[in-house]
Tab-separated table of C-alpha atoms and ligand atoms in Angstrom:
chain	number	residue	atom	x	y	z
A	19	UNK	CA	87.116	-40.393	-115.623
A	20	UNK	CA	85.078	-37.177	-116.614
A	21	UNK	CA	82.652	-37.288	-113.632
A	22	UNK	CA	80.490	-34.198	-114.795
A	23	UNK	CA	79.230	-35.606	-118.223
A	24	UNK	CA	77.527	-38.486	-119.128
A	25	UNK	CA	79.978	-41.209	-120.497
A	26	UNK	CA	80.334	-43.649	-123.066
A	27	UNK	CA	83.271	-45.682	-121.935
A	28	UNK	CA	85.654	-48.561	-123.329
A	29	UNK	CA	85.922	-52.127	-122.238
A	30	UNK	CA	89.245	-52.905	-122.960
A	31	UNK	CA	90.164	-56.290	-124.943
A	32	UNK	CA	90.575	-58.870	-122.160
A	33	UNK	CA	94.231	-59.583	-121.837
A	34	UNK	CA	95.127	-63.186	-122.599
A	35	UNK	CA	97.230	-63.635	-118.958
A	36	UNK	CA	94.081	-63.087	-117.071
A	37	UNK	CA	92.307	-65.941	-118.889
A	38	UNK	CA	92.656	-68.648	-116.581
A	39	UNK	CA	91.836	-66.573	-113.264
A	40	UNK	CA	88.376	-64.739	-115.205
A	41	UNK	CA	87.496	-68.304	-115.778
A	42	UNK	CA	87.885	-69.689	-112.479
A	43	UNK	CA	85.572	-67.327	-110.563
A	44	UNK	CA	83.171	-65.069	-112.918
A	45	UNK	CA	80.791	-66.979	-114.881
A	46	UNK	CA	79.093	-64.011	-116.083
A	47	UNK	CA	82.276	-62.757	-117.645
A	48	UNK	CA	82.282	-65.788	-120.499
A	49	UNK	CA	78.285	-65.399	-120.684
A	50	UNK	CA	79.397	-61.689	-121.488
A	51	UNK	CA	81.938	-62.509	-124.546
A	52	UNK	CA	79.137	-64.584	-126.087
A	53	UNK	CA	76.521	-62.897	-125.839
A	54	UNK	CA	75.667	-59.108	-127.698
A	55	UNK	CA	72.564	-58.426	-126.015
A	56	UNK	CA	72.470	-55.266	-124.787
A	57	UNK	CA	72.369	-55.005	-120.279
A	58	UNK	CA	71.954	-52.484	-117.567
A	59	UNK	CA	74.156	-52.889	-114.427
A	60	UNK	CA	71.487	-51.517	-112.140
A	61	UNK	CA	73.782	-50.215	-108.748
A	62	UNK	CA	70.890	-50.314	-105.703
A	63	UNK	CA	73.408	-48.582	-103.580
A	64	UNK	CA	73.304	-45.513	-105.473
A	65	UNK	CA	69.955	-45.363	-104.584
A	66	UNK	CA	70.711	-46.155	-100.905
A	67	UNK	CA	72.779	-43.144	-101.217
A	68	UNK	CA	71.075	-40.790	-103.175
A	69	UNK	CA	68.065	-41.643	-100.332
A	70	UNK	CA	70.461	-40.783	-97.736
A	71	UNK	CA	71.206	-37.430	-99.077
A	72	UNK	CA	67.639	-36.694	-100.087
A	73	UNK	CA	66.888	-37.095	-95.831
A	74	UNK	CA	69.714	-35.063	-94.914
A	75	UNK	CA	69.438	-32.548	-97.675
A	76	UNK	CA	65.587	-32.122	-97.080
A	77	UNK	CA	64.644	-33.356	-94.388
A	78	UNK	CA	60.853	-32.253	-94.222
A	79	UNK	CA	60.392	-33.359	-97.849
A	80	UNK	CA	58.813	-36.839	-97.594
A	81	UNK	CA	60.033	-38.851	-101.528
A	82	UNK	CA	57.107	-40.056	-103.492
A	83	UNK	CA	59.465	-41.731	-106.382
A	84	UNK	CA	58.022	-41.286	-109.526
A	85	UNK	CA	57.168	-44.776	-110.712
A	86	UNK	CA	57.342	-43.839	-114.642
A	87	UNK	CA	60.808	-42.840	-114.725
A	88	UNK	CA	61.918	-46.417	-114.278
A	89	UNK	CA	59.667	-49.361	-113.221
A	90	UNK	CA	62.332	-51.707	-112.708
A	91	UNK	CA	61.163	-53.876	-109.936
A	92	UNK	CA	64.073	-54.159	-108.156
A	93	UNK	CA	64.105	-50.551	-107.919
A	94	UNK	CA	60.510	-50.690	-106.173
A	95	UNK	CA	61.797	-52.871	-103.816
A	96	UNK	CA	64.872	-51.609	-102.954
A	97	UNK	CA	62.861	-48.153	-103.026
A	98	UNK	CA	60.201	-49.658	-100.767
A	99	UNK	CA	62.595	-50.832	-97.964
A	100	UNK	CA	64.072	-47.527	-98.156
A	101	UNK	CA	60.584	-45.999	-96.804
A	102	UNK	CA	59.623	-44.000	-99.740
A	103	UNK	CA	56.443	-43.476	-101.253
A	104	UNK	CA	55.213	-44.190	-104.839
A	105	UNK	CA	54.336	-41.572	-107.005
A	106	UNK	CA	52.113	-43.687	-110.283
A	107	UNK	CA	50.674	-42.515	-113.003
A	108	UNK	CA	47.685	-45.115	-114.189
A	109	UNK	CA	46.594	-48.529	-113.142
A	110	UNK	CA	49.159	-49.970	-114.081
A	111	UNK	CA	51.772	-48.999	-112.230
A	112	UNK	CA	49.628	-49.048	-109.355
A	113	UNK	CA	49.401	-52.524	-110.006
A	114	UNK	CA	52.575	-52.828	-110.462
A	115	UNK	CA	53.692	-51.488	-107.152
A	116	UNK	CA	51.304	-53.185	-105.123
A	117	UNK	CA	52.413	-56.546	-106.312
A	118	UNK	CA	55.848	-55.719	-104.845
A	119	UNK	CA	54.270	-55.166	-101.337
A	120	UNK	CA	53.361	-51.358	-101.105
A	121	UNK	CA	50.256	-50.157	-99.403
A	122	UNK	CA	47.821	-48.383	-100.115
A	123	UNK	CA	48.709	-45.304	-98.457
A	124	UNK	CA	52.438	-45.060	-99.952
A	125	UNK	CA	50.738	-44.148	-103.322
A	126	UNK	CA	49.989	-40.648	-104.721
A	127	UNK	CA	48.093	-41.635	-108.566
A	128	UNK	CA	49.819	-38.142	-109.017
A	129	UNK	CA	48.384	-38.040	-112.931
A	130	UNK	CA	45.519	-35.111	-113.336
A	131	UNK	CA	43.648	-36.617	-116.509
A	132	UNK	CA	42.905	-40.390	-115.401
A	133	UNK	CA	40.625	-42.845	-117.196
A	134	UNK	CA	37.329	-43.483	-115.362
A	135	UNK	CA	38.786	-47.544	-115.445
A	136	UNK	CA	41.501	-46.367	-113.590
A	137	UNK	CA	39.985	-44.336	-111.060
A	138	UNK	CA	38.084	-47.355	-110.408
A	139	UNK	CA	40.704	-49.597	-109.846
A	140	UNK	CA	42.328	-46.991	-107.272
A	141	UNK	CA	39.356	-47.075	-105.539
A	142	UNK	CA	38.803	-50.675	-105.179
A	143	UNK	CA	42.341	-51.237	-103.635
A	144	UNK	CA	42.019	-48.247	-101.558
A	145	UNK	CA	44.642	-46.240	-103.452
A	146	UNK	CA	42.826	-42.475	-102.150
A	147	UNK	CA	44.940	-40.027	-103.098
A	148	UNK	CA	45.385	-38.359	-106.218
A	149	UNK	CA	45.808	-35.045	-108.577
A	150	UNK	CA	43.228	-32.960	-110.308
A	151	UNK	CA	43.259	-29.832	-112.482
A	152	UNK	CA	39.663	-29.540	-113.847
A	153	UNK	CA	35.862	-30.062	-113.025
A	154	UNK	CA	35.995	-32.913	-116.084
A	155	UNK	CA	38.490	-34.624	-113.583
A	156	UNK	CA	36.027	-33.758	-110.726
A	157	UNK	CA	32.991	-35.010	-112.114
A	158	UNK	CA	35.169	-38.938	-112.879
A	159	UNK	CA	35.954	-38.947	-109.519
A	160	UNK	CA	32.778	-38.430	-107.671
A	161	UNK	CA	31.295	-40.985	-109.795
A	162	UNK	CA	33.556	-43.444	-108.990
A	163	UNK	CA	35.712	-43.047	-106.128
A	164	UNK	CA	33.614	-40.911	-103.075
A	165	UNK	CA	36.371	-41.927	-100.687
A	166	UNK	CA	39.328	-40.092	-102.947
A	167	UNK	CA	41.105	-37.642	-101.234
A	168	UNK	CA	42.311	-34.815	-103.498
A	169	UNK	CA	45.063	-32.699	-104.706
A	170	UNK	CA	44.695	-29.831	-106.492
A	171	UNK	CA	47.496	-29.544	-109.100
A	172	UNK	CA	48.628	-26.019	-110.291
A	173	UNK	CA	50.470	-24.932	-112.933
A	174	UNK	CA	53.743	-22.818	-112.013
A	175	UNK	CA	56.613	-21.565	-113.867
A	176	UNK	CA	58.770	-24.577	-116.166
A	177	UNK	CA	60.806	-22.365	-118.503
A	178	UNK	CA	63.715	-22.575	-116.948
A	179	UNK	CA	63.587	-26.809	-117.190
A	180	UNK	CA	64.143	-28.995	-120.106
A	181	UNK	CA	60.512	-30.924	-120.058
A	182	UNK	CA	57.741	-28.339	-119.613
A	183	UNK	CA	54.844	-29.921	-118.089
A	184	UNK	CA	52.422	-26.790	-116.945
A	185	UNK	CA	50.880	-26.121	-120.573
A	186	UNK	CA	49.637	-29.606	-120.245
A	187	UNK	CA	48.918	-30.252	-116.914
A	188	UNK	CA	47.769	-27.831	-113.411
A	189	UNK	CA	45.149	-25.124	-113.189
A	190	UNK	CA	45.680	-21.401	-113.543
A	191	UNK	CA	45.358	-19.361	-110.455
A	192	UNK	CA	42.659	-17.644	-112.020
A	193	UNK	CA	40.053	-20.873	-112.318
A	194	UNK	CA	41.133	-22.245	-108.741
A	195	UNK	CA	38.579	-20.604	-106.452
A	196	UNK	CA	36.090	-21.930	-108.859
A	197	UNK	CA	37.793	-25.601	-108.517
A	198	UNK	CA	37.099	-25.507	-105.284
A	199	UNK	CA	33.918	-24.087	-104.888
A	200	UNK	CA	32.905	-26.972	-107.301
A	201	UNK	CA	34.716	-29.669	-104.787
A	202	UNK	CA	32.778	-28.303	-102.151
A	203	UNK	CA	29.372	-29.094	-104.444
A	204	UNK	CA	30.349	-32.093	-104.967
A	205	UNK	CA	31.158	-33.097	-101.240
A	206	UNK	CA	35.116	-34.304	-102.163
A	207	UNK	CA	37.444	-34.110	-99.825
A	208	UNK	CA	40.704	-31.655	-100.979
A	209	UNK	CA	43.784	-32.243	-99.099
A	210	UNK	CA	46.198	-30.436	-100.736
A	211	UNK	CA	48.568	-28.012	-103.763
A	212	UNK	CA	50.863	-30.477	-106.171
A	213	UNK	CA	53.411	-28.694	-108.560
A	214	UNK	CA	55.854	-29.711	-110.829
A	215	UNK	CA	58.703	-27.441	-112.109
A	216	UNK	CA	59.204	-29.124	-114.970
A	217	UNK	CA	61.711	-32.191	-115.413
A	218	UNK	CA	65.704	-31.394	-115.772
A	219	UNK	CA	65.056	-27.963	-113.702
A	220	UNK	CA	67.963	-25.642	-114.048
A	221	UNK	CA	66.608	-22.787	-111.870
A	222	UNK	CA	66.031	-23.175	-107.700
A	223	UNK	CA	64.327	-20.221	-107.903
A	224	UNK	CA	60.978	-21.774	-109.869
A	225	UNK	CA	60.070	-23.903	-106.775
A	226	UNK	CA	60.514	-21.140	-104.210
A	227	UNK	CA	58.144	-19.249	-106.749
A	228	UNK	CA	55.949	-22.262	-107.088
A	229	UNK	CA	55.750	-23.005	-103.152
A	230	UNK	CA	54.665	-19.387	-103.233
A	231	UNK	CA	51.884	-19.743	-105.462
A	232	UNK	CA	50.392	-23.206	-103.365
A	233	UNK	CA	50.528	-20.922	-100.193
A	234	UNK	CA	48.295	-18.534	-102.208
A	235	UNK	CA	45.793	-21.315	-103.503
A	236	UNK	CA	46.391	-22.439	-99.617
A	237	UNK	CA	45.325	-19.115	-98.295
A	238	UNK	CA	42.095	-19.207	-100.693
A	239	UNK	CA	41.002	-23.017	-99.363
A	240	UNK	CA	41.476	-21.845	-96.006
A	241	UNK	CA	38.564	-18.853	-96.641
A	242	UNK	CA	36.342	-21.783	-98.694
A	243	UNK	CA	36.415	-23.686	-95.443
A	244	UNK	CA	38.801	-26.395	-96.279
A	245	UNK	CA	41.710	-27.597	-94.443
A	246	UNK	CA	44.545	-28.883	-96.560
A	247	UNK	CA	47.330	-30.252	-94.737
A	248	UNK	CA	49.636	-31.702	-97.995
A	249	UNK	CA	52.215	-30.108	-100.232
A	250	UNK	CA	53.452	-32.339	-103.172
A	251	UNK	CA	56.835	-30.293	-104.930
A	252	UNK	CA	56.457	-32.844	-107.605
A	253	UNK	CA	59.958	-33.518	-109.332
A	254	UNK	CA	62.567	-31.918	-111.707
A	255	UNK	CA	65.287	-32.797	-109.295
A	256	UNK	CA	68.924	-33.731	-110.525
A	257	UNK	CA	69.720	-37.048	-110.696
A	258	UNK	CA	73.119	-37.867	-112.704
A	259	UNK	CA	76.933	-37.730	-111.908
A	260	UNK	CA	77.357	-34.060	-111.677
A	261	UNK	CA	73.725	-33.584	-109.681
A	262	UNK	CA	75.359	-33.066	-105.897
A	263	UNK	CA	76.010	-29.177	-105.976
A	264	UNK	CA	72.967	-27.976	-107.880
A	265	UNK	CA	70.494	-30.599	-106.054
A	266	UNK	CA	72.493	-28.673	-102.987
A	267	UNK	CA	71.469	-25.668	-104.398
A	268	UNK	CA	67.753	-26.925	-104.658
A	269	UNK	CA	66.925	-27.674	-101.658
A	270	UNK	CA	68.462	-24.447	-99.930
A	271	UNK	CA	66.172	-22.329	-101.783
A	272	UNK	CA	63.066	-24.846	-101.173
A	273	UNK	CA	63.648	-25.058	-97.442
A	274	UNK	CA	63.959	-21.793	-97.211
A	275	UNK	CA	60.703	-21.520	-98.996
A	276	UNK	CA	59.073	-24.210	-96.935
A	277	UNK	CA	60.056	-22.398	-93.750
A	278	UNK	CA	58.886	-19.177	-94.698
A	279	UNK	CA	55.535	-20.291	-96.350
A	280	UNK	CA	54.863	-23.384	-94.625
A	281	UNK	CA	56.697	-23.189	-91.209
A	282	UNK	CA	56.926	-26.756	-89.634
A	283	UNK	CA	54.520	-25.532	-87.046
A	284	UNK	CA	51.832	-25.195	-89.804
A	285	UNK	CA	51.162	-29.060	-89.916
A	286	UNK	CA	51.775	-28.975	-93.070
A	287	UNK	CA	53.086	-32.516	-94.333
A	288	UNK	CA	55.284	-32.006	-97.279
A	289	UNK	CA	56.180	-34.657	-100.104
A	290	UNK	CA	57.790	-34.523	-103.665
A	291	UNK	CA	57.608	-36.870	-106.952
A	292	UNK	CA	61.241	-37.305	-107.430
A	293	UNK	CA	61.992	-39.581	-110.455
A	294	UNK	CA	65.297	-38.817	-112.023
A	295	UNK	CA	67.037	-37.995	-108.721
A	296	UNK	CA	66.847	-41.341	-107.705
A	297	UNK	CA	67.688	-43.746	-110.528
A	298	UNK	CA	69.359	-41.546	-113.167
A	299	UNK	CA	73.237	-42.570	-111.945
A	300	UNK	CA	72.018	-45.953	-110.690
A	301	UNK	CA	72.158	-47.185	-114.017
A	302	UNK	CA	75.094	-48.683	-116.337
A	303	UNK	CA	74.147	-49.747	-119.799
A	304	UNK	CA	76.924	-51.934	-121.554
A	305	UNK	CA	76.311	-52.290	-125.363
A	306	UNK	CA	77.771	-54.464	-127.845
A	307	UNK	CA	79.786	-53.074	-130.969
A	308	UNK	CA	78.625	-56.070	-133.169
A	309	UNK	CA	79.600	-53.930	-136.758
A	310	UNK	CA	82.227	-51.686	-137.749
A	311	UNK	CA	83.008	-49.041	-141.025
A	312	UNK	CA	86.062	-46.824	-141.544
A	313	UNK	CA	84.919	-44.260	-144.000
A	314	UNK	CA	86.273	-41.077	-145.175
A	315	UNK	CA	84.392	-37.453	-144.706
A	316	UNK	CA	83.458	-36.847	-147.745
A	317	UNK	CA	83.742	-33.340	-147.080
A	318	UNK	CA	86.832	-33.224	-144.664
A	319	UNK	CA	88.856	-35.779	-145.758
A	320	UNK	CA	89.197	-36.977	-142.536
A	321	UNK	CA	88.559	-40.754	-141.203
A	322	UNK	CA	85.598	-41.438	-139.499
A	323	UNK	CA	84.724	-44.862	-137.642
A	324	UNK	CA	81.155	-46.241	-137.934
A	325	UNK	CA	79.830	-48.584	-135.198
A	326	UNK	CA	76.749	-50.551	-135.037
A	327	UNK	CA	76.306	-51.464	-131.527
A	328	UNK	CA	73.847	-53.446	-129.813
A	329	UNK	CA	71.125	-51.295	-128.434
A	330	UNK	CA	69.836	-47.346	-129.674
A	331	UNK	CA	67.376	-44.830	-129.680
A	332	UNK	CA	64.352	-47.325	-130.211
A	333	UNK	CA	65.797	-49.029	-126.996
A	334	UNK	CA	66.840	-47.318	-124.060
A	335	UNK	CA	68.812	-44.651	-125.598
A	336	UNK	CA	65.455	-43.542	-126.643
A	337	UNK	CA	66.203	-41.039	-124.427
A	338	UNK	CA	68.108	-39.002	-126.964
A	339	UNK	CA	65.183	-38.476	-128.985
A	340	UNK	CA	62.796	-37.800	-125.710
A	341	UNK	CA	64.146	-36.762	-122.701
A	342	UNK	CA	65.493	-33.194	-123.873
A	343	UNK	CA	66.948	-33.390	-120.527
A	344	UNK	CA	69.290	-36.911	-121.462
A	345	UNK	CA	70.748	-35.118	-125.028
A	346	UNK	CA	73.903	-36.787	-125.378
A	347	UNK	CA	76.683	-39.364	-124.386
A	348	UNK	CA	80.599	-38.458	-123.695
A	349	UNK	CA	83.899	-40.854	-123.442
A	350	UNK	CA	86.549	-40.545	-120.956
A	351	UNK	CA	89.155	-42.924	-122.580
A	352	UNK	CA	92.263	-41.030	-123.040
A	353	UNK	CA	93.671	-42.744	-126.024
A	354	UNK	CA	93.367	-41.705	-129.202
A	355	UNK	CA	90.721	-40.518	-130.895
A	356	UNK	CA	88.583	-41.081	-134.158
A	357	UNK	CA	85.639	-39.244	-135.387
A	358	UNK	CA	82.873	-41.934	-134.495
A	359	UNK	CA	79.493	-42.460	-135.658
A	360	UNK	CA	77.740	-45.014	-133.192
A	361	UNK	CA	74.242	-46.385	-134.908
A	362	UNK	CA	71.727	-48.554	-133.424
A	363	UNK	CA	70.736	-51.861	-134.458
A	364	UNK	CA	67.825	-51.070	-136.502
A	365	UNK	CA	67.359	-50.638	-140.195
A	366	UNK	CA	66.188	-47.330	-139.250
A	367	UNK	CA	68.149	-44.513	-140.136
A	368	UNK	CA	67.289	-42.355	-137.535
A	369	UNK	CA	68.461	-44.641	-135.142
A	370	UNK	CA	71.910	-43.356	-134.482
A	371	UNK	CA	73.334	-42.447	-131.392
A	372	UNK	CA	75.685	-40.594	-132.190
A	373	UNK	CA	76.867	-38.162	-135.068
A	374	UNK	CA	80.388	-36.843	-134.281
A	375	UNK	CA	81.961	-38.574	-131.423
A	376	UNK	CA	85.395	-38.253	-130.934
A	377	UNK	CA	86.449	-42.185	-129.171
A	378	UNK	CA	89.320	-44.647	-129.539
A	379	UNK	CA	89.291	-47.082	-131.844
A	380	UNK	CA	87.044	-50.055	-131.055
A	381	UNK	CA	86.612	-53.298	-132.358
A	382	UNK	CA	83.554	-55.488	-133.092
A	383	UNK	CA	83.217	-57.506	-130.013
A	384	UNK	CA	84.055	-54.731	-127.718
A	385	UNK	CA	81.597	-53.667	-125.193
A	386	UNK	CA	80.926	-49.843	-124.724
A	387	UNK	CA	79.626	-48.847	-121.612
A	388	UNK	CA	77.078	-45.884	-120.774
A	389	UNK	CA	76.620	-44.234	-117.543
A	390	UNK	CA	73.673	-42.245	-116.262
A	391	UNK	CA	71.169	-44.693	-118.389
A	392	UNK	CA	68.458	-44.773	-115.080
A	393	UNK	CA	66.232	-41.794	-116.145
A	394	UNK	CA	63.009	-42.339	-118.728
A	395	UNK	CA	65.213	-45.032	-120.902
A	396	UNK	CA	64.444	-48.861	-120.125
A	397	UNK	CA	60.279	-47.356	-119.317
A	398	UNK	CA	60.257	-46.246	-123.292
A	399	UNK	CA	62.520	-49.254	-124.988
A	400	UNK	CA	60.865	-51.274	-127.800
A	401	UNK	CA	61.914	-54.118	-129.195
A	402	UNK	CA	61.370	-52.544	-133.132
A	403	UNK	CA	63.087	-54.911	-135.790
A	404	UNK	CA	63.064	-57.752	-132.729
A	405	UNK	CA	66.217	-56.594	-131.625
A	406	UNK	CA	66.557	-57.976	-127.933
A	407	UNK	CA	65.861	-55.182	-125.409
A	408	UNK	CA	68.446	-54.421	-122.952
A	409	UNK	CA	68.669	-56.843	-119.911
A	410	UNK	CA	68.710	-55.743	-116.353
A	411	UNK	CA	71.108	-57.229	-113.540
A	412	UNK	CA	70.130	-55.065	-110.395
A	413	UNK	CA	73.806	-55.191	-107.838
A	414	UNK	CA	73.673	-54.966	-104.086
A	415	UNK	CA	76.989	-55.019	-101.524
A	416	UNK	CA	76.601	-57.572	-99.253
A	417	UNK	CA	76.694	-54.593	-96.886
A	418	UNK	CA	73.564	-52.790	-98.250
A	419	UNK	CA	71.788	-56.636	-98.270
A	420	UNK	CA	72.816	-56.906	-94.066
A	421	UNK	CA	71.663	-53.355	-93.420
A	422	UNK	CA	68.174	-54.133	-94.478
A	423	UNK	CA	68.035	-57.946	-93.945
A	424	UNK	CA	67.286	-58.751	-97.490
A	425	UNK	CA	67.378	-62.105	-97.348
B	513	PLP	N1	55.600	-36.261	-111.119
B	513	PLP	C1	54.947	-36.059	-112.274
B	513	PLP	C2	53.479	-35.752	-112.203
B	513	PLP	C3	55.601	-36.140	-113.507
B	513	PLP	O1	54.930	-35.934	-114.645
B	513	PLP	C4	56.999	-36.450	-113.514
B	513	PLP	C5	57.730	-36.534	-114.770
B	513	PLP	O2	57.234	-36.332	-115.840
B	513	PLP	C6	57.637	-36.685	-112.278
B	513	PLP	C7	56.923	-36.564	-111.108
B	513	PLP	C8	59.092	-37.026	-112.190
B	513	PLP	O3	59.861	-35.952	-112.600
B	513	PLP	P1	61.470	-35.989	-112.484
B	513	PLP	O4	61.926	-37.232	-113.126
B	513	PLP	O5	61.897	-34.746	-113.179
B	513	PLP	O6	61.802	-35.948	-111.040
C-alpha cells in the first residue's frame, strides 16, 4: 500500500468459500452488497493518536479543533473526551458543540466577521472569546456582548500554503495600534494575537515568521496598557497519511519560535485551530461502482474504462473542486491497469472524479475505497440530483472505549 498518497483502493469480489463464515458473524457485510449508498468508516483512534502526538510533539500548544473541517458528532465527542478545545465559526456550530456537552470556556468563535445574531447567541451562553480584525467588528461586539473577551487576528504570510486566508481575514500591522487604541475607547477587554498560515502549509518557516509578528503586536499592547496573555497559531497543520515528518518539522520550528518569543516563563498560554491534522486520515470513504463504459481514446487508440460510482464532487469529494489542498485520489492495487475515468452520480458533467486514472479493472458492484476523506469533505456534501449523501459509521477498539470509559 502507497502510504504517502492519497488512495483509491479495490474491494476485491468476495470469494464464494468465505460465504458461509461472512454470513455467520458480519451483518453489515450483506447490508454492504445491497446497498450502493455511499459511507465513511470514521477510525476514532486515529484521532486518539494523532492527539497523542500533537501533546508530545507540542506540548505547550493547547488544540482548539477547528469545528468546520468536519462536524461529525462523533468526532466532537471523541474530541471532547480527549480534552481539546473547539475552535467554531458561527452559531451554529456553537450550538452544535454545546449540545454534545462542551462548555463554555472550551470555545474560541475564532471567525473575525460575525453576524450581530451570532454574537448574541455567544453571549447568552457565555461563549466569551472570540477573533476580530476591524473597528466594524468592534463596534458589533460592544453592542452586544460587553463581557467578550477578544483576540486580535493578524494577517501573516500564506503563500507558501494551498488555502490563503490573510487577504480575507487579519489586520495589517500598520492599522493595529489604531485597533487597539479603539478597544481601549470602547472599554473591551483584548486578550490576545490569532494567526493562521493558511490551510495545507508547506513552509515551517511562515509560523516562526508569524509568531514573530504577534510578539510585535504583543510588544505594542503592552505600551497601550493591555495585558494579553493568549496566542492562537490557528491551523494549516498536516493531517493525512504522509503528515508525520513535515508536522515533525512544524512544530520544531514553532517551539523554537515559542521559546524564543514567548518563553514559558512569559505566562503566555498558547493554543492553535487545528482542523485537518486531526480528522484528515481518520476518514475512509467506500463508494459504489453502480455503472461501467469501456471506450476507446479517440485520440490514442487506447482503452479507457468509465465508472459511475456512488458518491462525487457534489458529495464529499467536493473536495477536489475546493480544498486546493485535497487535489486528487491514487490506487495502490498492483494488478493491472486501465486508463479510468471515475464520474459521480450526477447528471452533471463536471462531476467527475477523475480524468486519467490508471486502476484495475472493476466491476459494477465493486466497492472502491478512499482514504484521507476527513478534511473539508462530508461539511460541504449536498445531496444535488437526490443522490443519497455518504453515511457515517464512526469505529472505536474496545481498547480506546475502556481507556476513556465510554460506556
Ligand atoms: N481556524 C480558522 C480561523 C480557519 O479559517 C481554518 C480553516 O479554514 C482553521 C482554523 C483550520 O485550518 P486547518 O484545517 O488548515 O488546520
Amino acid at each position: 500500500r502507497n502510504a504517502t498518497a492519497p488512495a483509491v483502493f479495490l474491494q476485491l469480489k468476495k470469494k464464494k468459500k468465505k460465504k458461509k463464515k461472512k454470513k455467520r458473524c458480519v451483518n453489515s457485510a450483506s447490508f454492504i452488497q445491497d446497498s450502493e449508498v455511499p459511507f465513511h468508516v470514521a477510525n476514532l483512534d486515529d484521532l486518539h493518536q494523532k492527539h497523542i502526538r500533537w501533546l508530545r510533539t507540542l506540548p505547550r500548544v493547547k488544540p482548539f479543533y477547528a469545528v468546520k473541517c468536519n462536524s461529525t458528532p462523533a468526532v466532537i465527542r471523541m474530541l471532547s473526551t480527549l480534552g481539546t478545545g473547539f475552535d467554531c465559526a458561527s452559531k451554529g456550530e456553537i450550538e452544535l458543540v454545546l449540545s454534545l456537552g462542551v462548555t463554555p470556556e472550551k470555545i474560541i468563535f475564532a471567525h473575525t466577521t460575525k453576524p450581530q445574531s451570532h454574537i448574541k447567541y455567544a453571549s447568552t451562553r457565555g461563549v466569551d472569546m472570540m477573533t476580530f480584525d476591524c473597528e466594524e467588528e468592534l463596534l458589533k461586539i460592544s453592542a452586544c456582548h460587553t463581557r467578550a473577551k477578544l483576540v486580535l487576528r493578524i494577517a501573516v504570510d500564506d503563500s507558501k500554503s494551498a488555502i490563503k486566508l490573510s487577504q480575507k481575514f487579519g489586520t495589517k500591522p500598520s492599522v493595529v495600534k489604531k485597533l487597539l487604541e479603539r478597544c481601549k475607547e470602547l472599554d473591551l477587554e483584548v486578550i490576545g494575537v490569532s494567526f493562521h498560515v493558511g490551510s495545507g502549509c508547506t513552509d515551517s518557516l511562515a509560523y516562526r515568521q508569524a509568531i514573530e509578528d504577534a510578539r510585535h503586536v504583543f510588544d505594542t499592547a503592552v505600551l497601550l496598557g493591555f495585558q494579553m496573555k493568549l496566542l492562537d497559531i490557528g491551523g494549516g497543520f498536516p493531517g493525512n497519511e504522509g503528515f508525520q515528518i513535515q508536522f515533525d518539522e512544524f512544530s520544531k520550528v514553532i517551539n523554537e519560535a515559542l521559546d524564543e518569543f514567548f518563553p514559558a516563563d512569559s505566562g503566555v498560554q498558547v493554543i492553535a485551530e487545528p482542523g485537518r491534522y486531526y480528522v484528515d486520515s481518520a476518514f475512509t470513504l467506500a463508494v459504489n461502482v453502480f455503472a461501467k463504459k469501456v471506450v476507446m481514446d479517440d485520440v490514442t487508440r487506447i482503452r479507457v474504462m468509465m465508472y459511475y460510482i456512488s458518491d462525487g464532487v457534489f458529495g464529499s469529494l467536493n473536495c477536489l473542486m475546493y480544498d486546493p489542498a485535497h487535489t486528487n485520489v491514487a490506487p495502490y492495487l498492483h494488478r493491472k491497469r486501465y486508463r479510468s475515468i471515475i464520474w459521480g452520480p450526477t447528471c452533471d458533467s463536471l462531476d467527475r472524479v477523475t480524468a486519467t486514472y490508471w486502476m484495475p479493472e472493476v466491476q459494477v458492484g465493486d466497492w472502491l475505497l478512499i482514504d484521507n476523506m476527513g478534511a473539508y469533505t462530508v461539511c460541504c456534501s449536498s445531496d444535488f440530483n437526490f443522490f443519497d449523501k455518504a453515511d457515517i459509521y464512526p469505529v472505536l477498539s474496545a481498547q480506546t472505549w475502556n481507556m476513556f470509559n465510554l460506556s
